Coordinates of N, CA and C in Angstrom, one line a residue:
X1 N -4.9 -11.4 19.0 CA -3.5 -11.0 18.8 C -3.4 -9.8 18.0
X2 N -2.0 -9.3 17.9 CA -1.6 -8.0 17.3 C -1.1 -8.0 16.2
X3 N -1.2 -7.8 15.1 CA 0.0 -7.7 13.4 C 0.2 -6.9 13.1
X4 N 1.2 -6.8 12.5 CA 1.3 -6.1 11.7 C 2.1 -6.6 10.4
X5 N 1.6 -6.7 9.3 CA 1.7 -7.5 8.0 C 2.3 -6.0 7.3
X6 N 3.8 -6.5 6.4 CA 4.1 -5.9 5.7 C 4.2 -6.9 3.8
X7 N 4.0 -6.3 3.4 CA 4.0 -6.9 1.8 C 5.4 -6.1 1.0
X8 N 5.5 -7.3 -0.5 CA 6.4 -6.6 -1.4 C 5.6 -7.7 -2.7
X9 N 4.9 -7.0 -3.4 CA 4.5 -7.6 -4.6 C 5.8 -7.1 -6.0
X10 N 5.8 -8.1 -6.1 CA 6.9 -7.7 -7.7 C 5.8 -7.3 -8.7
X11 N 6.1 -6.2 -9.6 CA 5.1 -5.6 -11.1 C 5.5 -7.1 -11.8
X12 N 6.3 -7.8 -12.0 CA 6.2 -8.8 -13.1 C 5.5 -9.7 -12.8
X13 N 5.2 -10.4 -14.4 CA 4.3 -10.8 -14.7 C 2.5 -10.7 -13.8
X14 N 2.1 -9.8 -14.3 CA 1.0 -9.8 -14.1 C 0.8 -9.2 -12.6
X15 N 2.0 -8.6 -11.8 CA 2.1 -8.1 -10.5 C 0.8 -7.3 -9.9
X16 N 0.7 -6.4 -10.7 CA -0.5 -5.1 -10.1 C -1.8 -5.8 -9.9
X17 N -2.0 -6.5 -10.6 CA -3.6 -7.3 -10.6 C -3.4 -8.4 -9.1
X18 N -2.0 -9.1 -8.9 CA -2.5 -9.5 -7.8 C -1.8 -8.7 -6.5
X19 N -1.2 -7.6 -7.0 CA -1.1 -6.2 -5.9 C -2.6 -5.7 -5.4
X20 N -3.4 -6.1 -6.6 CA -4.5 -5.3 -6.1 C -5.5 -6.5 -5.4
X21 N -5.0 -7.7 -5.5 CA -6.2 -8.9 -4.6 C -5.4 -8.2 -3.2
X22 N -4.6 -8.7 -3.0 CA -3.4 -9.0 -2.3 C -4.0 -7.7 -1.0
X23 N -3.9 -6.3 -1.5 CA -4.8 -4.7 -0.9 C -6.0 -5.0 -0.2
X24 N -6.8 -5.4 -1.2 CA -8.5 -5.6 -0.8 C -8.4 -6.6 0.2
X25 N -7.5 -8.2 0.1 CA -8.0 -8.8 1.3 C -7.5 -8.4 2.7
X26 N -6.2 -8.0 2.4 CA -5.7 -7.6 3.8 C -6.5 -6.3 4.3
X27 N -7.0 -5.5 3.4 CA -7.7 -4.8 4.1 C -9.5 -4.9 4.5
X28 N -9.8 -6.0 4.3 CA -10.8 -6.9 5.0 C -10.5 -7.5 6.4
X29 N -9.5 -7.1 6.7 CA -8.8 -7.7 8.1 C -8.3 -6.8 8.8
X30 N -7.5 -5.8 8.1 CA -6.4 -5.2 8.8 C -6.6 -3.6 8.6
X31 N -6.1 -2.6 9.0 CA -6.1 -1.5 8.9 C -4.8 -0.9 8.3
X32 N -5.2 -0.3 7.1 CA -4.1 0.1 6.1 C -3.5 1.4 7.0
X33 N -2.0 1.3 7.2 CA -1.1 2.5 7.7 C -0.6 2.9 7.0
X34 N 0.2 2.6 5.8 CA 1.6 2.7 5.2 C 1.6 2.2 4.0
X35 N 1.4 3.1 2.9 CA 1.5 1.8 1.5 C 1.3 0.4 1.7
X36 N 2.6 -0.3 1.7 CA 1.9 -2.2 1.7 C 2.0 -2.6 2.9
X37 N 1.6 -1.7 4.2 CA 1.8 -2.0 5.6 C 0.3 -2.0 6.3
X38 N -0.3 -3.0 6.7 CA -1.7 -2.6 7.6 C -1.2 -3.5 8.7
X39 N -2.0 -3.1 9.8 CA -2.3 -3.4 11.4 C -3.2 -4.1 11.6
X40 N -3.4 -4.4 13.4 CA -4.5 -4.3 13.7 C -4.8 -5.9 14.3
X41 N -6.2 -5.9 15.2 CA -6.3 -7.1 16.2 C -6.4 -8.0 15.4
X42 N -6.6 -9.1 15.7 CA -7.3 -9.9 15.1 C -6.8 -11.6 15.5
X43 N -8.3 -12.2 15.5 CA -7.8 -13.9 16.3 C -7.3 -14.9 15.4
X44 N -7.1 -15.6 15.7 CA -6.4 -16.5 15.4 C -6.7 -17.2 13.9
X45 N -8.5 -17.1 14.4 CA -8.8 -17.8 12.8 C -8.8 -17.0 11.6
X46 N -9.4 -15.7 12.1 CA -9.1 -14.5 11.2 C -7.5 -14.4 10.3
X47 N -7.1 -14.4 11.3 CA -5.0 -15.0 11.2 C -4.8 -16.3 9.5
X48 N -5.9 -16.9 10.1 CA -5.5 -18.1 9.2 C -6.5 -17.9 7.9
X49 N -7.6 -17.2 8.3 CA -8.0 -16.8 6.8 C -7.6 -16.2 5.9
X50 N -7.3 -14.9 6.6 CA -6.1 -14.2 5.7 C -5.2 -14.9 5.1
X51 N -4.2 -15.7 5.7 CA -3.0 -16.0 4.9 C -3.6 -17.4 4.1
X52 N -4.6 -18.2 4.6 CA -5.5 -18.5 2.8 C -6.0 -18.1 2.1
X53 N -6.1 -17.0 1.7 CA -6.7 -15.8 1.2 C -6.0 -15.5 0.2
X54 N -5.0 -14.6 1.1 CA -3.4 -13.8 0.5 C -2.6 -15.7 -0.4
X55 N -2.5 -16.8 -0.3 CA -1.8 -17.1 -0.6 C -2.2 -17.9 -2.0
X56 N -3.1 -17.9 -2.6 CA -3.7 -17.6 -3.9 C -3.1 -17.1 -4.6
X57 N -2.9 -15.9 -4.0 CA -2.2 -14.3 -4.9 C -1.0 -13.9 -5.0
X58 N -0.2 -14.9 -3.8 CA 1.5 -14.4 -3.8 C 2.2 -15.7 -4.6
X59 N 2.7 -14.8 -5.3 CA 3.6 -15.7 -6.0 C 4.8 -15.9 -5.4
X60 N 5.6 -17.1 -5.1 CA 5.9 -17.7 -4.2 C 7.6 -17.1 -4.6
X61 N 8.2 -17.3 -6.1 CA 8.9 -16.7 -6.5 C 9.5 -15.3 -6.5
X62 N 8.2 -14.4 -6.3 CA 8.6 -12.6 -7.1 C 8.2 -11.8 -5.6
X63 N 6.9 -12.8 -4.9 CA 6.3 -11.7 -3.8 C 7.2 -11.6 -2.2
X64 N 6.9 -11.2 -1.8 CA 7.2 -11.4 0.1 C 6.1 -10.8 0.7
X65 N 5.3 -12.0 1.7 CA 4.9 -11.2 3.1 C 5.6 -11.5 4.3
X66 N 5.3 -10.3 5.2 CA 5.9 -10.5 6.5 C 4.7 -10.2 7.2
X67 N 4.4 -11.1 8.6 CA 3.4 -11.1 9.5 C 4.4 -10.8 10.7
X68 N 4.1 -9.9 11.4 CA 4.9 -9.5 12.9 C 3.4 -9.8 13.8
X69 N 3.6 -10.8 15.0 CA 2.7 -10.8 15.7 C 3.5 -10.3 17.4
X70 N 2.3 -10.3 17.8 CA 2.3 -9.7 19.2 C 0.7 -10.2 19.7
X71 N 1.4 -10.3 21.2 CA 0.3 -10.6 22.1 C -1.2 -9.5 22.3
X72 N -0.9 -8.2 22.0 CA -1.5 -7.2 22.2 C -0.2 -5.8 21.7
X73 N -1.5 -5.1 21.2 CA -0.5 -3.5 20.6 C 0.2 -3.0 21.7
X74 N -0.3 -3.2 23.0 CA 1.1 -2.4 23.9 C 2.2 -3.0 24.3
X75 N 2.3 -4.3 23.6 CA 3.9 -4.7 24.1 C 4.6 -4.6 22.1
X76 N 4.1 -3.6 21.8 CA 4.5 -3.4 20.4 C 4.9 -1.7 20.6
X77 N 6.1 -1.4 20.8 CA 6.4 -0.1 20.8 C 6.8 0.5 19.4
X78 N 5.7 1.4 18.8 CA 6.2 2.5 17.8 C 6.7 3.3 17.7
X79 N 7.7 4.2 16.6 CA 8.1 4.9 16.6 C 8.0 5.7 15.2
X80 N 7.8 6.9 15.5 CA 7.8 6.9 13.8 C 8.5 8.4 14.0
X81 N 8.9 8.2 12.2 CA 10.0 9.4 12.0 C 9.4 10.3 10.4
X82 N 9.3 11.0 10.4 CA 8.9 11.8 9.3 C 7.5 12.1 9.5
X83 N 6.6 12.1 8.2 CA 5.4 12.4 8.7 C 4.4 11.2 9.0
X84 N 3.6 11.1 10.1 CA 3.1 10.5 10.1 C 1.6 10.5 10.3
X85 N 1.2 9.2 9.4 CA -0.4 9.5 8.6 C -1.0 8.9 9.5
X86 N -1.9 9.5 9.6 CA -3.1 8.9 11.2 C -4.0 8.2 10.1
X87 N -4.5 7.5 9.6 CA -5.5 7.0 8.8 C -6.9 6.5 9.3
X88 N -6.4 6.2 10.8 CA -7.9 5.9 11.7 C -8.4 7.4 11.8
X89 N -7.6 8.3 11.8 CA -8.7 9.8 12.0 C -10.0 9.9 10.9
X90 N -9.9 9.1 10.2 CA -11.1 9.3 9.3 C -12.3 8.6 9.8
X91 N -12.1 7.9 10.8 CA -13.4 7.6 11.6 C -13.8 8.6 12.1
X92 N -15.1 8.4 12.6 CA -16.0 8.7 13.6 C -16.2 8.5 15.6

């Protein structure tokens, strides 16, 4: 399947330290686009590791995630307006 996970970590109490788990695991899974926005395939159990992973670290009170799924990236139409950062260009 397709995601695209957006985050909102609150700075209080102790926020940036699990801003910064919060970074590293999703980006063990997903491909970072957008500040607290990453993509990208991934199955089902992958799906479910992450969000045991991530839910450690969100505080249930201060944080929000959003998971958008899709069947596959082409029934996901983008659009973007301003500039836009290619971040996979840094591959090979």
């Amino acid at each position: 399947m397709y995601v695209v996970l957006v985050y909102d970590i609150s700075l209080e109490n102790n926020g940036h330290k699990r801003w910064l788990h919060v970074f590293k695991i999703c980006k063990k899974y997903l491909s970072h686009i957008q500040n607290s926005v990453f993509e990208g395939e991934i199955t089902k159990v992958q799906l479910m590791k992450l969000q045991q992973e991530l839910k450690k670290y969100i505080d249930m009170e201060e944080d929000s995630v959003i998971i958008f799924k899709s069947r596959q990236e082409k029934w996901l139409e983008k659009e973007f307006w301003g500039k836009e950062d290619d971040k996979s260009s840094c591959f090979l």
